[in-house]
JSON list of C-alpha atoms and ligand atoms in Angstrom, two decimals:
[
{"chain": "A", "resi": 1, "resn": "UNK", "atom": "CA", "xyz": [-21.95, -20.98, -11.23]},
{"chain": "A", "resi": 2, "resn": "UNK", "atom": "CA", "xyz": [-19.35, -19.20, -11.88]},
{"chain": "A", "resi": 3, "resn": "UNK", "atom": "CA", "xyz": [-17.62, -17.89, -9.37]},
{"chain": "A", "resi": 4, "resn": "UNK", "atom": "CA", "xyz": [-14.94, -14.97, -10.55]},
{"chain": "A", "resi": 5, "resn": "UNK", "atom": "CA", "xyz": [-13.21, -13.27, -8.08]},
{"chain": "A", "resi": 6, "resn": "UNK", "atom": "CA", "xyz": [-12.21, -9.18, -9.53]},
{"chain": "A", "resi": 7, "resn": "UNK", "atom": "CA", "xyz": [-9.13, -7.47, -7.83]},
{"chain": "A", "resi": 8, "resn": "UNK", "atom": "CA", "xyz": [-6.43, -5.65, -8.21]},
{"chain": "A", "resi": 9, "resn": "UNK", "atom": "CA", "xyz": [-4.36, -2.69, -5.69]},
{"chain": "A", "resi": 10, "resn": "UNK", "atom": "CA", "xyz": [-6.78, 0.36, -4.60]},
{"chain": "A", "resi": 11, "resn": "UNK", "atom": "CA", "xyz": [-7.43, 2.86, -8.86]},
{"chain": "A", "resi": 12, "resn": "UNK", "atom": "CA", "xyz": [-5.99, -0.29, -10.12]},
{"chain": "A", "resi": 13, "resn": "UNK", "atom": "CA", "xyz": [-9.46, 0.22, -12.29]},
{"chain": "A", "resi": 14, "resn": "UNK", "atom": "CA", "xyz": [-11.56, -2.08, -10.19]},
{"chain": "A", "resi": 15, "resn": "UNK", "atom": "CA", "xyz": [-14.57, -0.84, -10.26]},
{"chain": "A", "resi": 16, "resn": "UNK", "atom": "CA", "xyz": [-14.45, -0.13, -14.33]},
{"chain": "A", "resi": 17, "resn": "UNK", "atom": "CA", "xyz": [-14.28, -3.36, -14.74]},
{"chain": "A", "resi": 18, "resn": "UNK", "atom": "CA", "xyz": [-17.26, -4.49, -12.70]},
{"chain": "A", "resi": 19, "resn": "UNK", "atom": "CA", "xyz": [-19.06, -2.11, -14.13]},
{"chain": "A", "resi": 20, "resn": "UNK", "atom": "CA", "xyz": [-18.59, -4.07, -17.61]},
{"chain": "A", "resi": 21, "resn": "UNK", "atom": "CA", "xyz": [-19.12, -7.32, -16.58]},
{"chain": "A", "resi": 22, "resn": "UNK", "atom": "CA", "xyz": [-22.17, -5.80, -14.73]},
{"chain": "A", "resi": 23, "resn": "UNK", "atom": "CA", "xyz": [-23.14, -4.51, -18.52]},
{"chain": "A", "resi": 24, "resn": "UNK", "atom": "CA", "xyz": [-22.21, -7.75, -19.99]},
{"chain": "A", "resi": 25, "resn": "UNK", "atom": "CA", "xyz": [-25.08, -9.44, -18.15]},
{"chain": "A", "resi": 26, "resn": "UNK", "atom": "CA", "xyz": [-22.76, -10.97, -15.15]},
{"chain": "A", "resi": 27, "resn": "UNK", "atom": "CA", "xyz": [-23.92, -10.52, -11.20]},
{"chain": "A", "resi": 28, "resn": "UNK", "atom": "CA", "xyz": [-21.77, -8.53, -9.00]},
{"chain": "A", "resi": 29, "resn": "UNK", "atom": "CA", "xyz": [-20.89, -9.45, -5.62]},
{"chain": "A", "resi": 30, "resn": "UNK", "atom": "CA", "xyz": [-19.48, -5.73, -3.59]},
{"chain": "A", "resi": 31, "resn": "UNK", "atom": "CA", "xyz": [-17.53, -6.67, -0.48]},
{"chain": "A", "resi": 32, "resn": "UNK", "atom": "CA", "xyz": [-17.30, -3.33, 0.02]},
{"chain": "A", "resi": 33, "resn": "UNK", "atom": "CA", "xyz": [-20.48, -2.72, 0.20]},
{"chain": "A", "resi": 34, "resn": "UNK", "atom": "CA", "xyz": [-21.47, -5.65, 2.01]},
{"chain": "A", "resi": 35, "resn": "UNK", "atom": "CA", "xyz": [-19.07, -4.59, 4.40]},
{"chain": "A", "resi": 36, "resn": "UNK", "atom": "CA", "xyz": [-21.10, -1.02, 4.43]},
{"chain": "A", "resi": 37, "resn": "UNK", "atom": "CA", "xyz": [-24.10, -3.05, 4.70]},
{"chain": "A", "resi": 38, "resn": "UNK", "atom": "CA", "xyz": [-23.98, -5.51, 7.97]},
{"chain": "A", "resi": 39, "resn": "UNK", "atom": "CA", "xyz": [-22.64, -2.57, 10.18]},
{"chain": "A", "resi": 40, "resn": "UNK", "atom": "CA", "xyz": [-26.06, -0.35, 9.00]},
{"chain": "A", "resi": 41, "resn": "UNK", "atom": "CA", "xyz": [-28.60, 1.52, 12.07]},
{"chain": "A", "resi": 42, "resn": "UNK", "atom": "CA", "xyz": [-30.45, -2.13, 13.40]},
{"chain": "A", "resi": 43, "resn": "UNK", "atom": "CA", "xyz": [-27.72, -4.52, 12.34]},
{"chain": "A", "resi": 44, "resn": "UNK", "atom": "CA", "xyz": [-26.46, -6.82, 15.36]},
{"chain": "A", "resi": 45, "resn": "UNK", "atom": "CA", "xyz": [-22.74, -5.79, 14.11]},
{"chain": "A", "resi": 46, "resn": "UNK", "atom": "CA", "xyz": [-23.54, -2.29, 14.93]},
{"chain": "A", "resi": 47, "resn": "UNK", "atom": "CA", "xyz": [-24.84, -2.55, 18.34]},
{"chain": "A", "resi": 48, "resn": "UNK", "atom": "CA", "xyz": [-21.80, -4.36, 19.26]},
{"chain": "A", "resi": 49, "resn": "UNK", "atom": "CA", "xyz": [-19.51, -2.24, 17.82]},
{"chain": "A", "resi": 50, "resn": "UNK", "atom": "CA", "xyz": [-20.95, 0.43, 20.52]},
{"chain": "A", "resi": 51, "resn": "UNK", "atom": "CA", "xyz": [-20.90, -1.87, 22.83]},
{"chain": "A", "resi": 52, "resn": "UNK", "atom": "CA", "xyz": [-17.20, -2.42, 22.44]},
{"chain": "A", "resi": 53, "resn": "UNK", "atom": "CA", "xyz": [-15.92, 1.00, 21.47]},
{"chain": "A", "resi": 54, "resn": "UNK", "atom": "CA", "xyz": [-18.80, 4.01, 22.91]},
{"chain": "A", "resi": 55, "resn": "UNK", "atom": "CA", "xyz": [-21.91, 5.54, 21.27]},
{"chain": "A", "resi": 56, "resn": "UNK", "atom": "CA", "xyz": [-19.65, 8.36, 20.07]},
{"chain": "A", "resi": 57, "resn": "UNK", "atom": "CA", "xyz": [-18.98, 5.95, 17.18]},
{"chain": "A", "resi": 58, "resn": "UNK", "atom": "CA", "xyz": [-22.55, 6.74, 15.83]},
{"chain": "A", "resi": 59, "resn": "UNK", "atom": "CA", "xyz": [-23.62, 10.91, 14.57]},
{"chain": "A", "resi": 60, "resn": "UNK", "atom": "CA", "xyz": [-27.05, 11.76, 16.37]},
{"chain": "A", "resi": 61, "resn": "UNK", "atom": "CA", "xyz": [-29.44, 10.24, 13.13]},
{"chain": "A", "resi": 62, "resn": "UNK", "atom": "CA", "xyz": [-27.64, 6.22, 14.78]},
{"chain": "A", "resi": 63, "resn": "UNK", "atom": "CA", "xyz": [-25.28, 5.84, 11.95]},
{"chain": "A", "resi": 64, "resn": "UNK", "atom": "CA", "xyz": [-21.93, 4.35, 12.38]},
{"chain": "A", "resi": 65, "resn": "UNK", "atom": "CA", "xyz": [-19.32, 7.24, 11.69]},
{"chain": "A", "resi": 66, "resn": "UNK", "atom": "CA", "xyz": [-16.30, 5.42, 10.13]},
{"chain": "A", "resi": 67, "resn": "UNK", "atom": "CA", "xyz": [-13.17, 7.78, 10.98]},
{"chain": "A", "resi": 68, "resn": "UNK", "atom": "CA", "xyz": [-14.24, 8.10, 14.44]},
{"chain": "A", "resi": 69, "resn": "UNK", "atom": "CA", "xyz": [-14.68, 4.05, 14.42]},
{"chain": "A", "resi": 70, "resn": "UNK", "atom": "CA", "xyz": [-11.28, 4.19, 12.70]},
{"chain": "A", "resi": 71, "resn": "UNK", "atom": "CA", "xyz": [-9.36, 6.35, 15.41]},
{"chain": "A", "resi": 72, "resn": "UNK", "atom": "CA", "xyz": [-10.79, 4.15, 18.15]},
{"chain": "A", "resi": 73, "resn": "UNK", "atom": "CA", "xyz": [-10.14, 0.64, 16.44]},
{"chain": "A", "resi": 74, "resn": "UNK", "atom": "CA", "xyz": [-6.78, 0.77, 14.74]},
{"chain": "A", "resi": 75, "resn": "UNK", "atom": "CA", "xyz": [-5.05, 2.03, 17.70]},
{"chain": "A", "resi": 76, "resn": "UNK", "atom": "CA", "xyz": [-3.22, -1.11, 18.71]},
{"chain": "A", "resi": 77, "resn": "UNK", "atom": "CA", "xyz": [-3.84, -5.05, 17.37]},
{"chain": "A", "resi": 78, "resn": "UNK", "atom": "CA", "xyz": [-6.03, -5.54, 20.33]},
{"chain": "A", "resi": 79, "resn": "UNK", "atom": "CA", "xyz": [-8.40, -3.09, 19.44]},
{"chain": "A", "resi": 80, "resn": "UNK", "atom": "CA", "xyz": [-8.23, -3.91, 15.51]},
{"chain": "A", "resi": 81, "resn": "UNK", "atom": "CA", "xyz": [-8.78, -7.60, 16.52]},
{"chain": "A", "resi": 82, "resn": "UNK", "atom": "CA", "xyz": [-11.69, -6.61, 18.57]},
{"chain": "A", "resi": 83, "resn": "UNK", "atom": "CA", "xyz": [-13.06, -5.00, 15.05]},
{"chain": "A", "resi": 84, "resn": "UNK", "atom": "CA", "xyz": [-12.61, -7.77, 13.15]},
{"chain": "A", "resi": 85, "resn": "UNK", "atom": "CA", "xyz": [-14.17, -10.43, 15.19]},
{"chain": "A", "resi": 86, "resn": "UNK", "atom": "CA", "xyz": [-17.29, -8.11, 15.38]},
{"chain": "A", "resi": 87, "resn": "UNK", "atom": "CA", "xyz": [-17.56, -7.85, 11.52]},
{"chain": "A", "resi": 88, "resn": "UNK", "atom": "CA", "xyz": [-15.40, -10.61, 9.90]},
{"chain": "A", "resi": 89, "resn": "UNK", "atom": "CA", "xyz": [-18.02, -13.64, 10.24]},
{"chain": "A", "resi": 90, "resn": "UNK", "atom": "CA", "xyz": [-20.57, -11.12, 9.54]},
{"chain": "A", "resi": 91, "resn": "UNK", "atom": "CA", "xyz": [-19.29, -9.91, 5.93]},
{"chain": "A", "resi": 92, "resn": "UNK", "atom": "CA", "xyz": [-18.63, -13.96, 5.59]},
{"chain": "A", "resi": 93, "resn": "UNK", "atom": "CA", "xyz": [-22.49, -14.71, 6.53]},
{"chain": "A", "resi": 94, "resn": "UNK", "atom": "CA", "xyz": [-23.49, -12.56, 3.54]},
{"chain": "A", "resi": 95, "resn": "UNK", "atom": "CA", "xyz": [-21.62, -13.05, 1.55]},
{"chain": "A", "resi": 96, "resn": "UNK", "atom": "CA", "xyz": [-22.09, -16.37, 1.49]},
{"chain": "A", "resi": 97, "resn": "UNK", "atom": "CA", "xyz": [-25.50, -15.89, 1.25]},
{"chain": "A", "resi": 98, "resn": "UNK", "atom": "CA", "xyz": [-25.46, -13.30, -1.77]},
{"chain": "A", "resi": 99, "resn": "UNK", "atom": "CA", "xyz": [-23.65, -16.41, -2.98]},
{"chain": "A", "resi": 100, "resn": "UNK", "atom": "CA", "xyz": [-26.26, -18.94, -2.42]},
{"chain": "A", "resi": 101, "resn": "UNK", "atom": "CA", "xyz": [-29.13, -16.25, -3.78]},
{"chain": "A", "resi": 102, "resn": "UNK", "atom": "CA", "xyz": [-27.02, -15.70, -6.87]},
{"chain": "A", "resi": 103, "resn": "UNK", "atom": "CA", "xyz": [-26.67, -19.92, -7.43]},
{"chain": "A", "resi": 104, "resn": "UNK", "atom": "CA", "xyz": [-30.99, -19.69, -6.40]},
{"chain": "A", "resi": 105, "resn": "UNK", "atom": "CA", "xyz": [-31.56, -17.54, -9.27]},
{"chain": "A", "resi": 106, "resn": "UNK", "atom": "CA", "xyz": [-29.71, -19.25, -11.46]},
{"chain": "A", "resi": 107, "resn": "UNK", "atom": "CA", "xyz": [-26.88, -16.93, -12.61]},
{"chain": "A", "resi": 108, "resn": "UNK", "atom": "CA", "xyz": [-24.10, -18.21, -14.67]},
{"chain": "A", "resi": 109, "resn": "UNK", "atom": "CA", "xyz": [-21.28, -15.83, -14.09]},
{"chain": "A", "resi": 110, "resn": "UNK", "atom": "CA", "xyz": [-20.86, -14.47, -10.50]},
{"chain": "A", "resi": 111, "resn": "UNK", "atom": "CA", "xyz": [-18.52, -11.80, -9.76]},
{"chain": "A", "resi": 112, "resn": "UNK", "atom": "CA", "xyz": [-17.09, -11.50, -6.31]},
{"chain": "A", "resi": 113, "resn": "UNK", "atom": "CA", "xyz": [-15.45, -8.08, -6.90]},
{"chain": "A", "resi": 114, "resn": "UNK", "atom": "CA", "xyz": [-13.13, -7.75, -3.11]},
{"chain": "A", "resi": 115, "resn": "UNK", "atom": "CA", "xyz": [-9.80, -5.56, -3.12]},
{"chain": "A", "resi": 116, "resn": "UNK", "atom": "CA", "xyz": [-8.15, -7.70, -1.31]},
{"chain": "A", "resi": 117, "resn": "UNK", "atom": "CA", "xyz": [-9.09, -11.02, -2.34]},
{"chain": "A", "resi": 118, "resn": "UNK", "atom": "CA", "xyz": [-5.53, -12.43, -2.70]},
{"chain": "A", "resi": 119, "resn": "UNK", "atom": "CA", "xyz": [-4.79, -10.78, 0.85]},
{"chain": "A", "resi": 120, "resn": "UNK", "atom": "CA", "xyz": [-7.54, -12.40, 3.04]},
{"chain": "A", "resi": 121, "resn": "UNK", "atom": "CA", "xyz": [-6.88, -15.54, 0.72]},
{"chain": "A", "resi": 122, "resn": "UNK", "atom": "CA", "xyz": [-9.84, -15.88, -0.82]},
{"chain": "A", "resi": 123, "resn": "UNK", "atom": "CA", "xyz": [-8.91, -16.82, -3.57]},
{"chain": "A", "resi": 124, "resn": "UNK", "atom": "CA", "xyz": [-8.64, -20.11, -3.16]},
{"chain": "A", "resi": 125, "resn": "UNK", "atom": "CA", "xyz": [-12.23, -20.36, -3.19]},
{"chain": "A", "resi": 126, "resn": "UNK", "atom": "CA", "xyz": [-12.99, -18.95, -6.71]},
{"chain": "A", "resi": 127, "resn": "UNK", "atom": "CA", "xyz": [-13.34, -20.85, -10.33]},
{"chain": "A", "resi": 128, "resn": "UNK", "atom": "CA", "xyz": [-11.64, -17.93, -12.05]},
{"chain": "A", "resi": 129, "resn": "UNK", "atom": "CA", "xyz": [-9.52, -14.89, -10.05]},
{"chain": "A", "resi": 130, "resn": "UNK", "atom": "CA", "xyz": [-9.07, -11.74, -12.29]},
{"chain": "A", "resi": 131, "resn": "UNK", "atom": "CA", "xyz": [-6.47, -9.43, -11.75]},
{"chain": "A", "resi": 132, "resn": "UNK", "atom": "CA", "xyz": [-6.18, -5.56, -12.84]},
{"chain": "A", "resi": 133, "resn": "UNK", "atom": "CA", "xyz": [-2.97, -4.64, -12.88]},
{"chain": "A", "resi": 134, "resn": "UNK", "atom": "CA", "xyz": [-1.40, -1.00, -13.51]},
{"chain": "A", "resi": 135, "resn": "UNK", "atom": "CA", "xyz": [2.28, 0.02, -12.46]},
{"chain": "A", "resi": 136, "resn": "UNK", "atom": "CA", "xyz": [2.10, 1.51, -9.11]},
{"chain": "A", "resi": 137, "resn": "UNK", "atom": "CA", "xyz": [3.44, 4.96, -10.41]},
{"chain": "A", "resi": 138, "resn": "UNK", "atom": "CA", "xyz": [-0.06, 4.81, -12.73]},
{"chain": "A", "resi": 139, "resn": "UNK", "atom": "CA", "xyz": [-2.51, 4.23, -9.74]},
{"chain": "A", "resi": 140, "resn": "UNK", "atom": "CA", "xyz": [-0.81, 6.52, -7.72]},
{"chain": "A", "resi": 141, "resn": "UNK", "atom": "CA", "xyz": [-1.13, 9.40, -10.47]},
{"chain": "A", "resi": 142, "resn": "UNK", "atom": "CA", "xyz": [-5.34, 8.38, -11.71]},
{"chain": "A", "resi": 143, "resn": "UNK", "atom": "CA", "xyz": [-5.47, 8.08, -7.26]},
{"chain": "A", "resi": 144, "resn": "UNK", "atom": "CA", "xyz": [-4.72, 11.76, -6.94]},
{"chain": "A", "resi": 145, "resn": "UNK", "atom": "CA", "xyz": [-6.00, 13.23, -10.22]},
{"chain": "A", "resi": 146, "resn": "UNK", "atom": "CA", "xyz": [-9.32, 10.54, -10.26]},
{"chain": "A", "resi": 147, "resn": "UNK", "atom": "CA", "xyz": [-9.75, 10.46, -6.40]},
{"chain": "A", "resi": 148, "resn": "UNK", "atom": "CA", "xyz": [-8.59, 13.08, -5.25]},
{"chain": "A", "resi": 149, "resn": "UNK", "atom": "CA", "xyz": [-6.57, 11.65, -2.78]},
{"chain": "A", "resi": 150, "resn": "UNK", "atom": "CA", "xyz": [-2.74, 13.28, -1.71]},
{"chain": "A", "resi": 151, "resn": "UNK", "atom": "CA", "xyz": [-0.26, 11.52, -2.72]},
{"chain": "A", "resi": 152, "resn": "UNK", "atom": "CA", "xyz": [1.77, 10.09, 0.22]},
{"chain": "A", "resi": 153, "resn": "UNK", "atom": "CA", "xyz": [-1.83, 8.87, 1.24]},
{"chain": "A", "resi": 154, "resn": "UNK", "atom": "CA", "xyz": [-2.49, 7.12, -2.09]},
{"chain": "A", "resi": 155, "resn": "UNK", "atom": "CA", "xyz": [1.32, 6.06, -1.54]},
{"chain": "A", "resi": 156, "resn": "UNK", "atom": "CA", "xyz": [0.42, 4.80, 2.28]},
{"chain": "A", "resi": 157, "resn": "UNK", "atom": "CA", "xyz": [-2.60, 2.53, 0.70]},
{"chain": "A", "resi": 158, "resn": "UNK", "atom": "CA", "xyz": [-0.86, 1.16, -1.20]},
{"chain": "A", "resi": 159, "resn": "UNK", "atom": "CA", "xyz": [1.94, -0.18, 0.69]},
{"chain": "A", "resi": 160, "resn": "UNK", "atom": "CA", "xyz": [-0.83, -1.73, 3.04]},
{"chain": "A", "resi": 161, "resn": "UNK", "atom": "CA", "xyz": [-1.87, -4.24, 0.42]},
{"chain": "A", "resi": 162, "resn": "UNK", "atom": "CA", "xyz": [-0.34, -7.74, -0.89]},
{"chain": "A", "resi": 163, "resn": "UNK", "atom": "CA", "xyz": [2.73, -7.41, -3.10]},
{"chain": "A", "resi": 164, "resn": "UNK", "atom": "CA", "xyz": [1.63, -6.69, -6.94]},
{"chain": "A", "resi": 165, "resn": "UNK", "atom": "CA", "xyz": [3.57, -9.84, -7.45]},
{"chain": "A", "resi": 166, "resn": "UNK", "atom": "CA", "xyz": [1.93, -12.01, -4.79]},
{"chain": "A", "resi": 167, "resn": "UNK", "atom": "CA", "xyz": [-1.92, -10.82, -6.23]},
{"chain": "A", "resi": 168, "resn": "UNK", "atom": "CA", "xyz": [-0.83, -11.13, -9.83]},
{"chain": "A", "resi": 169, "resn": "UNK", "atom": "CA", "xyz": [0.73, -15.25, -8.71]},
{"chain": "A", "resi": 170, "resn": "UNK", "atom": "CA", "xyz": [-2.92, -15.69, -8.08]},
{"chain": "A", "resi": 171, "resn": "UNK", "atom": "CA", "xyz": [-4.79, -14.83, -11.24]},
{"chain": "A", "resi": 172, "resn": "UNK", "atom": "CA", "xyz": [-6.13, -16.93, -13.91]},
{"chain": "A", "resi": 173, "resn": "UNK", "atom": "CA", "xyz": [-6.42, -13.84, -16.49]},
{"chain": "A", "resi": 174, "resn": "UNK", "atom": "CA", "xyz": [-4.62, -10.73, -16.26]},
{"chain": "A", "resi": 175, "resn": "UNK", "atom": "CA", "xyz": [-6.03, -7.38, -17.11]},
{"chain": "A", "resi": 176, "resn": "UNK", "atom": "CA", "xyz": [-3.41, -5.38, -18.03]},
{"chain": "A", "resi": 177, "resn": "UNK", "atom": "CA", "xyz": [-5.21, -1.32, -17.39]},
{"chain": "A", "resi": 178, "resn": "UNK", "atom": "CA", "xyz": [-1.87, 0.70, -17.91]},
{"chain": "A", "resi": 179, "resn": "UNK", "atom": "CA", "xyz": [-3.68, 1.84, -21.55]},
{"chain": "A", "resi": 180, "resn": "UNK", "atom": "CA", "xyz": [-6.55, 4.06, -22.48]},
{"chain": "A", "resi": 181, "resn": "UNK", "atom": "CA", "xyz": [-10.43, 2.96, -21.31]},
{"chain": "A", "resi": 182, "resn": "UNK", "atom": "CA", "xyz": [-11.09, 1.40, -24.85]},
{"chain": "A", "resi": 183, "resn": "UNK", "atom": "CA", "xyz": [-8.02, -1.33, -24.31]},
{"chain": "A", "resi": 184, "resn": "UNK", "atom": "CA", "xyz": [-9.80, -2.46, -20.65]},
{"chain": "A", "resi": 185, "resn": "UNK", "atom": "CA", "xyz": [-13.23, -2.79, -22.55]},
{"chain": "A", "resi": 186, "resn": "UNK", "atom": "CA", "xyz": [-11.33, -5.15, -25.04]},
{"chain": "A", "resi": 187, "resn": "UNK", "atom": "CA", "xyz": [-9.47, -6.77, -22.73]},
{"chain": "A", "resi": 188, "resn": "UNK", "atom": "CA", "xyz": [-12.54, -7.15, -20.38]},
{"chain": "A", "resi": 189, "resn": "UNK", "atom": "CA", "xyz": [-14.41, -8.64, -23.25]},
{"chain": "A", "resi": 190, "resn": "UNK", "atom": "CA", "xyz": [-12.11, -10.96, -24.46]},
{"chain": "A", "resi": 191, "resn": "UNK", "atom": "CA", "xyz": [-11.90, -12.26, -20.96]},
{"chain": "A", "resi": 192, "resn": "UNK", "atom": "CA", "xyz": [-15.17, -12.65, -20.84]},
{"chain": "A", "resi": 193, "resn": "UNK", "atom": "CA", "xyz": [-16.04, -13.72, -23.32]},
{"chain": "A", "resi": 194, "resn": "UNK", "atom": "CA", "xyz": [-12.84, -17.29, -22.69]},
{"chain": "A", "resi": 195, "resn": "UNK", "atom": "CA", "xyz": [-14.69, -17.91, -19.70]},
{"chain": "A", "resi": 196, "resn": "UNK", "atom": "CA", "xyz": [-18.13, -17.91, -21.29]},
{"chain": "A", "resi": 197, "resn": "UNK", "atom": "CA", "xyz": [-16.00, -20.34, -24.23]},
{"chain": "A", "resi": 198, "resn": "UNK", "atom": "CA", "xyz": [-14.41, -22.45, -21.42]},
{"chain": "A", "resi": 199, "resn": "UNK", "atom": "CA", "xyz": [-18.26, -23.70, -19.65]},
{"chain": "B", "resi": 1, "resn": "ADP", "atom": "P1", "xyz": [-10.43, 0.43, -8.24]},
{"chain": "B", "resi": 1, "resn": "ADP", "atom": "O1", "xyz": [-11.40, 0.45, -7.80]},
{"chain": "B", "resi": 1, "resn": "ADP", "atom": "O2", "xyz": [-9.72, -0.63, -8.40]},
{"chain": "B", "resi": 1, "resn": "ADP", "atom": "O3", "xyz": [-9.77, 0.76, -6.83]},
{"chain": "B", "resi": 1, "resn": "ADP", "atom": "P2", "xyz": [-11.24, 2.29, -10.29]},
{"chain": "B", "resi": 1, "resn": "ADP", "atom": "O4", "xyz": [-11.66, 1.66, -10.93]},
{"chain": "B", "resi": 1, "resn": "ADP", "atom": "O5", "xyz": [-12.22, 3.49, -9.31]},
{"chain": "B", "resi": 1, "resn": "ADP", "atom": "O6", "xyz": [-10.28, 1.58, -9.41]},
{"chain": "B", "resi": 1, "resn": "ADP", "atom": "O7", "xyz": [-10.42, 3.51, -11.40]},
{"chain": "B", "resi": 1, "resn": "ADP", "atom": "C1", "xyz": [-9.49, 4.45, -10.38]},
{"chain": "B", "resi": 1, "resn": "ADP", "atom": "C2", "xyz": [-9.69, 5.84, -10.84]},
{"chain": "B", "resi": 1, "resn": "ADP", "atom": "O8", "xyz": [-9.11, 5.06, -12.67]},
{"chain": "B", "resi": 1, "resn": "ADP", "atom": "C3", "xyz": [-11.07, 5.64, -10.99]},
{"chain": "B", "resi": 1, "resn": "ADP", "atom": "O9", "xyz": [-11.21, 7.50, -11.32]},
{"chain": "B", "resi": 1, "resn": "ADP", "atom": "C4", "xyz": [-11.60, 5.31, -12.97]},
{"chain": "B", "resi": 1, "resn": "ADP", "atom": "O10", "xyz": [-12.34, 6.05, -13.52]},
{"chain": "B", "resi": 1, "resn": "ADP", "atom": "C5", "xyz": [-10.10, 5.42, -13.70]},
{"chain": "B", "resi": 1, "resn": "ADP", "atom": "N1", "xyz": [-9.38, 5.22, -14.38]},
{"chain": "B", "resi": 1, "resn": "ADP", "atom": "C6", "xyz": [-9.48, 3.06, -14.60]},
{"chain": "B", "resi": 1, "resn": "ADP", "atom": "N2", "xyz": [-8.87, 2.68, -15.29]},
{"chain": "B", "resi": 1, "resn": "ADP", "atom": "C7", "xyz": [-8.63, 4.17, -16.61]},
{"chain": "B", "resi": 1, "resn": "ADP", "atom": "C8", "xyz": [-7.89, 3.97, -17.29]},
{"chain": "B", "resi": 1, "resn": "ADP", "atom": "N3", "xyz": [-7.55, 3.34, -18.13]},
{"chain": "B", "resi": 1, "resn": "ADP", "atom": "N4", "xyz": [-7.34, 5.29, -18.27]},
{"chain": "B", "resi": 1, "resn": "ADP", "atom": "C9", "xyz": [-7.86, 6.64, -17.25]},
{"chain": "B", "resi": 1, "resn": "ADP", "atom": "N5", "xyz": [-8.62, 6.00, -15.90]},
{"chain": "B", "resi": 1, "resn": "ADP", "atom": "C10", "xyz": [-8.95, 5.19, -15.50]}
]
């Protein structure tokens, strides 16, 4: 199985590329989805979060209120480290399980859709690294226009991520998404075909 890391700054079109690759028949492991799964009701990580940050992080139905957790966890480095110590090992474990399941199922191309792939040094574990690249100003514009963020928030989130040049340096393929969606689809086709041909 070939493991293909897919990353890009927020608003770059990474989710759109993941969708196109899924339509091609490639499997997709979604890091954001796993991060949500491991704190669902009944999961051990959720009980540990309650112990660490208080029962008020849950709503009446026992579901995690992410905003409330963020308010309590991101106050300082110590609390953030506590949050990470609870969630990160579970996320890693679940991710490895998904890769193992894909291998057992005979999947040939498994995409790991991970916004912080390079930020967290996980690019080194991938066979290929696809980086979706868009100019910062265009990303801000799309985040404001399509995702309803206000401009300051969009810029703040972009600034929290690894700089574009660091992400690009880790790429084995760069997908330029400054153009229209039809262009993006053509490039995804081209890159996917190159990876399939390299087998
Ligand atoms: P990411 O997952 O990297 O944060 P998305 O795939 O959600 O980014 O894309 C951000 C927004 O920009 C979405 O609303 C998406 O539909 C839109 N978008 C993506 N590519 C293009 C493009 N080439 N032209 C215009 N809008 C785009």
